[in-house]
Coordinates of C-alpha atoms and ligand atoms in Angstrom, one line a residue:
M8 CA -226.0 -40.4 -12.1
S9 CA -223.6 -39.2 -14.8
A10 CA -223.5 -41.2 -18.1
P11 CA -221.0 -44.1 -18.1
N12 CA -217.9 -43.7 -20.1
I13 CA -216.5 -46.4 -22.3
E14 CA -214.2 -47.7 -19.5
T15 CA -217.2 -48.4 -17.3
I16 CA -218.6 -50.6 -20.1
V17 CA -215.2 -52.3 -20.8
S18 CA -215.0 -53.3 -17.2
L19 CA -218.6 -54.6 -17.0
A20 CA -218.2 -56.3 -20.4
K21 CA -215.2 -58.2 -19.2
R22 CA -216.4 -58.9 -15.7
R23 CA -219.8 -60.3 -16.9
G24 CA -218.7 -62.2 -20.1
F25 CA -219.8 -59.8 -22.8
V26 CA -216.5 -59.0 -24.4
F27 CA -212.9 -60.2 -23.7
P28 CA -209.6 -58.8 -25.1
S29 CA -208.7 -61.2 -27.9
S30 CA -205.6 -63.5 -27.8
D31 CA -205.1 -62.2 -24.2
I32 CA -202.9 -65.2 -23.2
Y33 CA -200.4 -64.2 -25.9
G34 CA -200.3 -60.5 -25.0
G35 CA -203.4 -59.6 -27.1
L36 CA -203.7 -58.4 -30.7
G37 CA -204.1 -54.6 -30.9
S38 CA -207.7 -53.8 -30.6
A39 CA -209.2 -57.2 -31.3
W40 CA -212.0 -58.4 -29.1
D41 CA -213.8 -61.7 -28.6
Y42 CA -217.5 -61.9 -27.7
G43 CA -218.3 -64.0 -24.7
P44 CA -221.5 -65.9 -23.8
L45 CA -223.5 -62.7 -23.2
G46 CA -221.8 -60.7 -25.9
V47 CA -222.7 -63.2 -28.6
E48 CA -226.3 -63.2 -27.5
L49 CA -226.5 -59.4 -27.5
S50 CA -224.8 -59.2 -30.9
N51 CA -227.2 -61.8 -32.3
N52 CA -230.2 -59.9 -30.9
V53 CA -229.1 -56.6 -32.4
K54 CA -228.7 -58.3 -35.8
Q55 CA -232.0 -60.2 -35.5
S56 CA -233.9 -57.1 -34.5
W57 CA -232.5 -55.2 -37.5
W58 CA -233.2 -58.1 -39.8
R59 CA -236.8 -58.4 -38.5
W60 CA -237.3 -54.7 -38.8
L61 CA -236.2 -54.4 -42.4
V62 CA -236.5 -57.8 -44.1
Y63 CA -239.6 -59.3 -42.3
N64 CA -241.5 -56.2 -41.5
R65 CA -241.4 -54.6 -44.9
E66 CA -242.5 -55.8 -48.3
D67 CA -239.7 -54.1 -50.3
I68 CA -236.5 -55.5 -48.8
E69 CA -234.8 -58.9 -49.3
G70 CA -231.8 -60.3 -47.5
I71 CA -228.6 -61.9 -48.8
D72 CA -225.3 -63.3 -47.4
S73 CA -222.5 -62.9 -49.9
S74 CA -218.8 -64.1 -49.7
I75 CA -216.3 -62.2 -47.6
I76 CA -213.6 -62.8 -50.3
L77 CA -214.7 -61.7 -53.7
N78 CA -213.0 -61.6 -57.1
R79 CA -210.3 -58.9 -56.9
L80 CA -211.9 -57.2 -59.9
V81 CA -214.9 -56.2 -57.6
W82 CA -212.5 -54.0 -55.7
K83 CA -210.9 -52.6 -58.8
Y84 CA -214.2 -51.5 -60.3
S85 CA -215.7 -50.4 -57.0
G86 CA -212.8 -47.9 -56.7
H87 CA -211.5 -49.4 -53.5
E88 CA -208.1 -50.5 -54.9
E89 CA -207.5 -46.9 -56.1
T90 CA -209.1 -44.8 -53.4
F91 CA -209.6 -46.7 -50.2
H92 CA -206.6 -45.0 -48.6
D93 CA -205.7 -43.3 -45.4
L94 CA -202.8 -40.9 -45.3
L95 CA -200.1 -42.3 -43.0
V96 CA -197.4 -40.4 -41.2
D97 CA -194.6 -42.0 -39.1
C98 CA -192.9 -40.4 -36.1
R99 CA -189.1 -40.9 -36.6
E100 CA -188.5 -40.4 -32.9
C101 CA -190.9 -42.9 -31.2
K102 CA -192.0 -44.9 -34.3
E103 CA -195.7 -44.1 -33.7
R104 CA -197.9 -44.5 -36.8
I105 CA -200.3 -41.6 -37.1
R106 CA -203.3 -41.0 -39.4
A107 CA -202.6 -37.7 -41.1
D108 CA -206.2 -36.5 -40.7
K109 CA -205.8 -36.9 -36.9
L110 CA -203.0 -34.2 -36.8
D111 CA -204.2 -30.7 -36.1
L112 CA -203.5 -28.4 -39.0
P113 CA -202.1 -25.1 -37.7
A114 CA -203.9 -21.9 -38.9
G115 CA -202.4 -20.5 -42.1
V116 CA -201.0 -23.8 -43.4
S117 CA -202.8 -25.3 -46.3
S118 CA -201.6 -28.9 -46.2
I119 CA -200.3 -31.5 -43.8
Q120 CA -197.3 -31.9 -46.1
E121 CA -196.4 -28.3 -45.6
A122 CA -197.1 -28.4 -41.8
I123 CA -194.7 -31.4 -41.5
E124 CA -192.0 -29.8 -43.6
K125 CA -192.1 -26.6 -41.5
K126 CA -192.2 -28.7 -38.3
L127 CA -195.5 -27.1 -37.2
V128 CA -197.2 -30.4 -36.1
K129 CA -196.2 -32.7 -33.3
C130 CA -196.4 -36.4 -32.8
P131 CA -199.4 -37.0 -30.4
N132 CA -197.4 -39.6 -28.6
C133 CA -194.0 -38.0 -27.9
D134 CA -194.4 -34.4 -29.2
S135 CA -191.5 -34.8 -31.7
T136 CA -191.8 -32.7 -34.9
D137 CA -189.6 -35.2 -36.7
L138 CA -192.3 -36.8 -38.9
T139 CA -192.2 -38.5 -42.3
P140 CA -194.0 -36.9 -45.2
P141 CA -197.6 -38.4 -45.5
R142 CA -198.0 -41.4 -47.8
Q143 CA -201.0 -43.3 -49.1
F144 CA -201.9 -46.5 -47.2
N145 CA -204.5 -48.8 -48.7
T146 CA -206.6 -50.1 -45.7
M147 CA -207.9 -53.2 -47.4
L148 CA -206.7 -56.4 -45.7
R149 CA -204.8 -58.6 -48.1
T150 CA -204.6 -62.4 -48.4
T151 CA -203.5 -64.9 -51.0
L152 CA -205.6 -67.6 -52.5
G153 CA -204.7 -71.1 -53.5
A154 CA -202.3 -73.7 -52.2
A155 CA -199.4 -72.8 -54.5
A156 CA -199.7 -69.1 -54.0
E157 CA -196.5 -67.3 -53.2
E158 CA -196.7 -64.3 -50.9
D159 CA -196.0 -61.8 -53.7
D160 CA -197.9 -63.5 -56.5
P161 CA -200.2 -60.8 -57.9
T162 CA -202.5 -63.3 -59.5
A163 CA -203.2 -64.9 -56.1
L164 CA -203.9 -61.5 -54.3
A165 CA -207.3 -61.2 -52.8
Y166 CA -208.9 -58.9 -50.2
L167 CA -211.1 -59.4 -47.2
R168 CA -214.0 -57.1 -48.0
P169 CA -213.8 -53.6 -46.4
E170 CA -217.6 -53.2 -46.7
T171 CA -220.4 -55.8 -47.3
A172 CA -222.0 -53.4 -49.8
Q173 CA -220.2 -54.7 -52.9
G174 CA -221.5 -58.2 -52.4
I175 CA -225.0 -56.7 -52.7
F176 CA -224.2 -54.7 -55.9
I177 CA -222.8 -57.7 -57.7
N178 CA -225.9 -59.6 -56.8
F179 CA -228.4 -56.9 -57.7
L180 CA -229.8 -58.6 -60.8
N181 CA -229.8 -62.1 -59.2
V182 CA -232.0 -60.8 -56.4
Q183 CA -234.1 -58.5 -58.5
Q184 CA -234.9 -61.2 -61.0
T185 CA -235.4 -64.2 -58.7
M186 CA -237.6 -62.3 -56.3
R187 CA -239.3 -60.3 -59.1
K188 CA -238.7 -57.0 -57.4
K189 CA -239.8 -53.7 -58.8
L190 CA -238.2 -50.3 -57.9
P191 CA -238.0 -49.1 -55.2
F192 CA -236.6 -52.0 -53.3
G193 CA -233.7 -52.8 -51.0
I194 CA -231.2 -55.6 -50.3
A195 CA -230.0 -56.1 -46.8
Q196 CA -226.9 -57.9 -45.6
I197 CA -225.1 -58.5 -42.3
G198 CA -221.5 -59.7 -42.2
K199 CA -217.9 -59.2 -41.3
A200 CA -215.9 -56.5 -42.8
F201 CA -212.1 -55.8 -42.4
R202 CA -210.0 -52.7 -42.6
N203 CA -206.3 -52.4 -41.8
E204 CA -207.0 -49.4 -39.6
I205 CA -203.8 -47.4 -38.8
T206 CA -205.1 -46.4 -35.3
P207 CA -207.7 -48.8 -34.1
G208 CA -208.9 -48.2 -30.5
N209 CA -211.6 -47.2 -28.1
F210 CA -212.7 -50.7 -27.3
I211 CA -215.1 -52.1 -30.0
L212 CA -215.5 -48.7 -31.7
R213 CA -212.7 -49.0 -34.1
T214 CA -211.3 -52.5 -34.9
R215 CA -209.7 -54.1 -37.9
E216 CA -212.4 -56.8 -38.0
F217 CA -215.9 -55.7 -37.4
E218 CA -219.5 -56.4 -38.5
Q219 CA -221.8 -54.3 -40.6
M220 CA -225.5 -54.3 -41.2
E221 CA -225.9 -52.7 -44.6
L222 CA -228.9 -51.9 -46.7
E223 CA -228.7 -50.8 -50.4
Y224 CA -232.0 -49.2 -51.3
F225 CA -232.4 -49.0 -55.1
V226 CA -234.6 -46.2 -56.5
R227 CA -235.3 -44.5 -59.8
P228 CA -232.8 -42.1 -61.2
D229 CA -235.4 -39.3 -61.1
D230 CA -236.3 -39.8 -57.5
E231 CA -235.7 -37.2 -54.8
H232 CA -232.5 -38.7 -53.5
F233 CA -231.6 -36.2 -50.9
K234 CA -235.1 -36.5 -49.4
L235 CA -234.7 -40.3 -49.4
V236 CA -231.5 -39.8 -47.3
D237 CA -233.6 -37.8 -44.8
Y238 CA -236.3 -40.6 -44.8
W239 CA -233.7 -43.3 -43.9
V240 CA -232.1 -41.0 -41.3
D241 CA -235.5 -40.7 -39.6
Q242 CA -236.1 -44.5 -39.9
Y243 CA -232.8 -45.3 -38.2
V244 CA -233.2 -42.7 -35.5
G245 CA -236.6 -44.4 -34.9
W246 CA -235.0 -47.8 -34.8
Y247 CA -232.3 -46.8 -32.3
T248 CA -234.6 -44.9 -30.0
G249 CA -237.2 -47.6 -30.2
L250 CA -234.6 -50.0 -28.9
G251 CA -233.8 -47.7 -26.0
I252 CA -231.3 -45.1 -27.1
N253 CA -232.0 -41.7 -25.7
R254 CA -232.5 -39.2 -28.6
E255 CA -230.3 -36.7 -26.8
N256 CA -227.4 -39.1 -27.3
L257 CA -227.8 -39.1 -31.1
H258 CA -226.7 -36.3 -33.3
L259 CA -226.9 -35.8 -37.1
H260 CA -223.8 -34.8 -38.9
E261 CA -224.0 -33.6 -42.6
V262 CA -220.7 -34.8 -44.0
P263 CA -219.0 -31.8 -45.8
Q264 CA -218.5 -32.2 -49.6
S265 CA -214.7 -32.3 -49.2
E266 CA -214.9 -35.3 -46.9
L267 CA -217.4 -37.5 -48.9
A268 CA -216.3 -41.0 -49.8
H269 CA -215.5 -41.5 -53.5
Y270 CA -219.0 -42.9 -54.3
S271 CA -221.1 -40.5 -52.3
R272 CA -222.9 -37.3 -53.3
R273 CA -224.5 -36.8 -49.9
T274 CA -223.9 -38.5 -46.5
V275 CA -225.4 -37.9 -43.2
D276 CA -223.7 -39.6 -40.2
I277 CA -225.7 -40.5 -37.1
M278 CA -223.3 -39.8 -34.3
Y279 CA -223.6 -41.3 -30.8
R280 CA -222.3 -39.6 -27.6
Y281 CA -219.6 -42.2 -26.9
F282 CA -217.5 -39.8 -24.9
P283 CA -219.9 -38.0 -22.5
E284 CA -217.0 -37.3 -20.1
R285 CA -215.3 -34.9 -22.6
A286 CA -215.8 -31.2 -21.7
E287 CA -216.4 -29.8 -25.1
E288 CA -219.6 -31.1 -26.6
E289 CA -218.3 -31.4 -30.2
R290 CA -215.6 -34.0 -29.0
Q291 CA -218.3 -36.2 -27.4
W292 CA -219.5 -37.7 -30.6
E293 CA -218.3 -40.5 -32.9
E294 CA -220.0 -42.0 -35.9
L295 CA -222.5 -44.7 -35.1
M296 CA -223.6 -45.2 -38.7
G297 CA -223.9 -43.4 -42.1
I298 CA -226.6 -42.9 -44.7
A299 CA -225.1 -42.2 -48.1
Y300 CA -226.5 -41.4 -51.5
R301 CA -224.3 -43.5 -53.7
T302 CA -225.9 -42.4 -57.0
D303 CA -225.7 -45.2 -59.7
F304 CA -221.9 -45.3 -59.2
D305 CA -221.6 -48.9 -58.2
L306 CA -224.1 -50.6 -60.6
K307 CA -222.6 -48.7 -63.5
S308 CA -219.0 -49.4 -62.4
H309 CA -219.7 -53.2 -62.3
S310 CA -221.5 -53.3 -65.6
K311 CA -219.9 -54.4 -68.8
N312 CA -218.9 -51.3 -70.8
P313 CA -221.3 -48.8 -69.2
E314 CA -221.2 -45.2 -70.1
T315 CA -219.5 -43.5 -67.1
E316 CA -219.9 -39.8 -66.6
D317 CA -216.1 -39.3 -66.3
G318 CA -215.3 -42.1 -68.8
K319 CA -212.7 -43.4 -66.2
R320 CA -213.8 -46.8 -65.3
I321 CA -214.9 -48.4 -68.5
N322 CA -215.4 -52.0 -67.5
Q323 CA -214.1 -54.6 -70.0
D324 CA -214.0 -57.4 -67.4
S325 CA -217.6 -57.7 -66.2
T326 CA -219.9 -60.1 -68.2
E327 CA -223.1 -58.4 -67.2
D328 CA -225.0 -55.2 -67.6
L329 CA -226.5 -54.5 -64.2
S330 CA -229.1 -52.0 -65.5
Y331 CA -232.8 -52.4 -64.6
F332 CA -235.6 -53.0 -67.2
D333 CA -238.7 -51.0 -66.3
E334 CA -241.6 -53.0 -67.6
A335 CA -244.1 -50.1 -67.5
E336 CA -241.9 -47.7 -69.4
K337 CA -240.2 -50.3 -71.5
K338 CA -236.8 -48.8 -70.9
R339 CA -233.5 -49.6 -69.2
F340 CA -231.6 -47.5 -66.7
Y341 CA -229.2 -47.8 -63.8
P342 CA -231.0 -47.5 -60.4
H343 CA -229.7 -45.0 -57.9
V344 CA -228.9 -46.1 -54.3
I345 CA -229.5 -44.9 -50.8
E346 CA -227.2 -46.8 -48.4
P347 CA -227.8 -46.9 -44.7
S348 CA -224.7 -48.6 -43.3
A349 CA -224.5 -49.4 -39.6
G350 CA -221.9 -51.1 -37.5
V351 CA -223.0 -54.0 -35.3
N352 CA -220.2 -53.4 -32.8
R353 CA -220.8 -49.7 -32.6
S354 CA -224.5 -50.3 -32.2
M355 CA -223.8 -52.8 -29.4
L356 CA -221.6 -50.3 -27.6
A357 CA -224.2 -47.6 -27.9
F358 CA -227.0 -49.9 -26.6
L359 CA -224.8 -50.9 -23.6
M360 CA -223.8 -47.4 -22.8
D361 CA -227.4 -46.1 -22.9
A362 CA -228.7 -49.0 -20.9
Y363 CA -226.2 -48.6 -18.1
S364 CA -227.8 -47.3 -14.9
E365 CA -227.2 -47.4 -11.2
K366 CA -229.8 -47.8 -8.5
T367 CA -229.7 -48.0 -4.7
N368 CA -231.6 -50.7 -3.0
D369 CA -233.3 -50.4 0.4
K370 CA -230.1 -51.5 2.2
G371 CA -228.3 -48.5 0.6
E372 CA -226.3 -50.7 -1.7
K373 CA -225.5 -49.5 -5.2
R374 CA -226.6 -51.8 -7.9
V375 CA -225.9 -51.7 -11.7
V376 CA -229.0 -52.2 -13.7
L377 CA -228.5 -52.7 -17.4
K378 CA -231.8 -51.5 -18.9
L379 CA -231.4 -53.2 -22.2
H380 CA -234.6 -53.4 -24.3
P381 CA -236.1 -56.9 -23.7
E382 CA -235.5 -57.6 -27.4
L383 CA -231.8 -57.1 -27.0
A384 CA -231.3 -58.6 -23.5
P385 CA -229.0 -61.6 -23.7
I386 CA -231.0 -63.6 -21.2
K387 CA -234.8 -63.1 -21.2
T388 CA -235.5 -64.8 -17.9
A389 CA -233.6 -66.4 -15.0
I390 CA -235.2 -69.1 -12.9
L391 CA -234.1 -68.7 -9.3
P392 CA -234.9 -71.1 -6.4
L393 CA -235.4 -69.3 -3.1
A394 CA -233.8 -72.3 -1.2
R395 CA -231.1 -74.3 -2.9
N396 CA -231.1 -76.9 -0.2
K397 CA -234.7 -77.9 -0.8
P398 CA -234.8 -80.5 -3.5
E399 CA -238.5 -80.0 -4.3
I400 CA -237.9 -76.3 -5.0
V401 CA -234.7 -76.9 -7.0
G402 CA -236.5 -79.6 -9.0
M403 CA -239.5 -77.4 -9.8
A404 CA -237.2 -74.4 -10.8
K405 CA -235.1 -76.7 -13.1
A406 CA -238.3 -78.1 -14.6
I407 CA -239.6 -74.6 -15.3
K408 CA -236.3 -73.6 -16.9
R409 CA -236.5 -76.7 -19.1
S410 CA -240.0 -76.0 -20.2
L411 CA -239.1 -72.4 -21.2
Q412 CA -235.8 -73.0 -23.0
P413 CA -237.3 -74.1 -26.4
V414 CA -239.0 -70.8 -26.8
L415 CA -236.8 -68.2 -25.1
R416 CA -233.3 -67.8 -23.6
A417 CA -233.7 -68.9 -20.0
V418 CA -231.1 -69.7 -17.4
Y419 CA -231.2 -71.4 -14.0
D420 CA -229.0 -70.0 -11.1
D421 CA -228.8 -71.2 -7.5
T422 CA -225.3 -70.0 -6.6
G423 CA -226.3 -67.4 -4.0
G424 CA -228.9 -65.8 -1.9
I425 CA -231.9 -64.3 -3.8
G426 CA -230.7 -60.7 -3.4
K427 CA -227.4 -61.6 -4.9
L428 CA -229.0 -63.5 -7.7
Y429 CA -231.3 -60.6 -8.6
A430 CA -228.4 -58.2 -8.6
R431 CA -226.4 -60.5 -10.9
Q432 CA -229.3 -60.6 -13.4
D433 CA -229.9 -56.8 -13.2
E434 CA -226.3 -56.2 -14.1
I435 CA -226.6 -58.2 -17.3
G436 CA -230.0 -56.8 -18.3
T437 CA -232.3 -59.8 -17.7
P438 CA -235.8 -58.3 -17.9
Y439 CA -237.7 -60.9 -15.9
C440 CA -236.5 -63.0 -12.9
V441 CA -238.7 -65.9 -11.9
T442 CA -238.5 -67.0 -8.2
V443 CA -239.6 -70.4 -7.0
D444 CA -240.4 -70.5 -3.3
H445 CA -242.0 -72.7 -0.6
Q446 CA -245.4 -71.4 -1.5
S447 CA -244.9 -72.4 -5.2
L448 CA -244.9 -76.1 -4.1
E449 CA -248.5 -75.6 -2.9
D450 CA -250.1 -73.0 -5.2
E451 CA -248.2 -73.9 -8.4
A452 CA -247.3 -70.3 -8.8
V453 CA -244.1 -68.3 -9.0
T454 CA -243.0 -64.7 -8.5
V455 CA -242.0 -62.7 -11.7
R456 CA -239.8 -59.7 -10.9
D457 CA -239.4 -56.8 -13.3
R458 CA -235.8 -55.6 -13.7
D459 CA -236.6 -51.9 -14.1
T460 CA -239.3 -51.4 -11.4
W461 CA -238.3 -54.3 -9.1
E462 CA -242.0 -54.9 -8.8
Q463 CA -243.2 -58.5 -8.4
E464 CA -246.3 -60.4 -9.4
R465 CA -247.5 -63.9 -8.8
I466 CA -248.1 -66.0 -11.9
K467 CA -249.4 -69.5 -12.2
V468 CA -246.7 -71.9 -13.6
A469 CA -249.2 -73.0 -16.2
D470 CA -249.5 -69.4 -17.5
L471 CA -245.8 -68.5 -17.1
Q472 CA -244.7 -69.2 -20.7
G473 CA -247.6 -67.2 -22.1
H474 CA -247.0 -64.4 -19.7
L475 CA -243.3 -64.0 -20.6
L476 CA -243.9 -64.4 -24.3
T477 CA -246.7 -61.8 -24.3
R478 CA -244.5 -59.3 -22.4
L479 CA -241.6 -59.9 -24.9
A480 CA -243.9 -59.7 -27.9
S481 CA -245.5 -56.4 -26.7
A482 CA -242.0 -54.9 -26.1
R483 CA -241.0 -56.0 -29.6
A484 CA -244.2 -54.6 -31.2
E485 CA -243.7 -51.3 -29.4
Q486 CA -240.2 -51.1 -30.8
L487 CA -241.3 -51.9 -34.3
V488 CA -243.9 -49.1 -34.2
N489 CA -241.3 -46.7 -33.0
G490 CA -238.9 -47.8 -35.7
E491 CA -241.4 -47.2 -38.5
Ligands
GAP17 N1 -220.6 -49.2 -47.2 C1 -220.4 -48.0 -46.6 C2 -219.5 -48.0 -45.5 O1 -218.8 -49.0 -45.3 P1 -218.5 -46.6 -43.6 O2 -218.9 -45.3 -43.0 O3 -217.0 -46.7 -43.9 O4 -219.4 -46.9 -44.8 C3 -220.1 -47.9 -42.1 O5 -218.8 -47.8 -42.5 C4 -220.2 -48.3 -40.6 O6 -219.4 -49.4 -40.3 C5 -219.7 -47.2 -39.7 O7 -220.6 -46.2 -39.5 C6 -219.4 -47.9 -38.5 O8 -220.5 -48.2 -37.7 C7 -218.9 -49.3 -39.0 N2 -217.4 -49.3 -39.1 C8 -216.6 -48.8 -40.0 N3 -215.3 -49.0 -39.7 C9 -215.3 -49.6 -38.6 C10 -214.2 -50.1 -37.7 N4 -212.9 -50.0 -38.1 N5 -214.6 -50.7 -36.5 C11 -215.9 -50.8 -36.2 N6 -216.9 -50.4 -36.9 C12 -216.6 -49.8 -38.1

């Protein structure tokens, strides 16, 4: 079977309650999506798995949850107010708004400005060459704070964070001191981020509201920072492949110097093959996550009157010096940072695409089987009665479901024949189906069916919880070993 494209996943996601277009009854809101009953479970599982891997499973990482709206000065000193821009071009003909970096620069022309003036580039929507000169567009989403705030009152202006990272930097000393951390150590955070993307699209790949899982890993200034970037790249490749992503669908992209973000000295993007249907291989990839070496840029920028290399961002507003005191050497310095930054939504899409498979049953019918890692599966087990008109069987199945629900996500379903019920669970990735049949009433045992092999085994009801938990725990343990 060829790999699924994003459209296959959009249709499955909508049909089975993973993701719905947001505000649909009012005509939608460009590229906003709502997560349905299964989508929210998958998203929570991705986040919990990441958290467990980094915060629980290691000694050197702590978690935080900072505010979405921070003091505006955070964005002044982080450099986002000044540099978090996209170049925007308007088509005068069809009014399409285009990100200038998405226009193909013809050979022999040095800038997009020149290409537009000479009418050498076309609007991707209507082919017109009547385009406005490019202008800077800050992609931070604005809001105003306070009941009395006027729309244009600059003192009330605030931003919805465009990255969760800054909430970590401004809490660096709080975490370091309260948890008595010594370098190297990391701070992890999961949360919403917002960007006024000019051209959102491709389902949940590029949206204006999304979620990030970010780690700021603080190290000594004299560490081997480029090697640490490679270390974290390997860690994340291990984490994604441990959770079921095929290594062939991941690709490492060394971001060229000219394209680095304002804070980065080196960035490696882990790309995922989101567009397998595209003929040219280089067009199949899109960024899944990035691992950046941010130097000591952020801690210095947020510190009261630090010495900055370029002397540009001398900070008179901060009340703190965010340098680190090294007890052993009795000296102060600003730690450097390696930052692996992953998108929850892009990770979910990659997990869904990689898990999608089709299988033909013995009646020759095509079935979709979503081979999600058990750790990620929205529903861990479905309890299915073989006969829904037999009160004893139904009663026993419901009692089993009730006994399992405090420890794992279990559902009960009796709305079809068993073949149909299995197919439904396969399509949403439920790893274990439990069937209660006539025999169960006599031998107090049930059939546990494996999603991937369709093999069945008979398990005593008294052992069922232990059996399922052991299988889930060993799948998790295997994944954590892979992710190390
Ligand atoms: N703190 C660094 C940072 O934010 P980034 O490369 O701009 O770096 C990190 O973003 C990750 O966040 C991306 O690799 C992607 O997974 C996710 N992301 C960024 N913009 C996004 C958007 N508009 N929609 C969905 N995910 C996005």
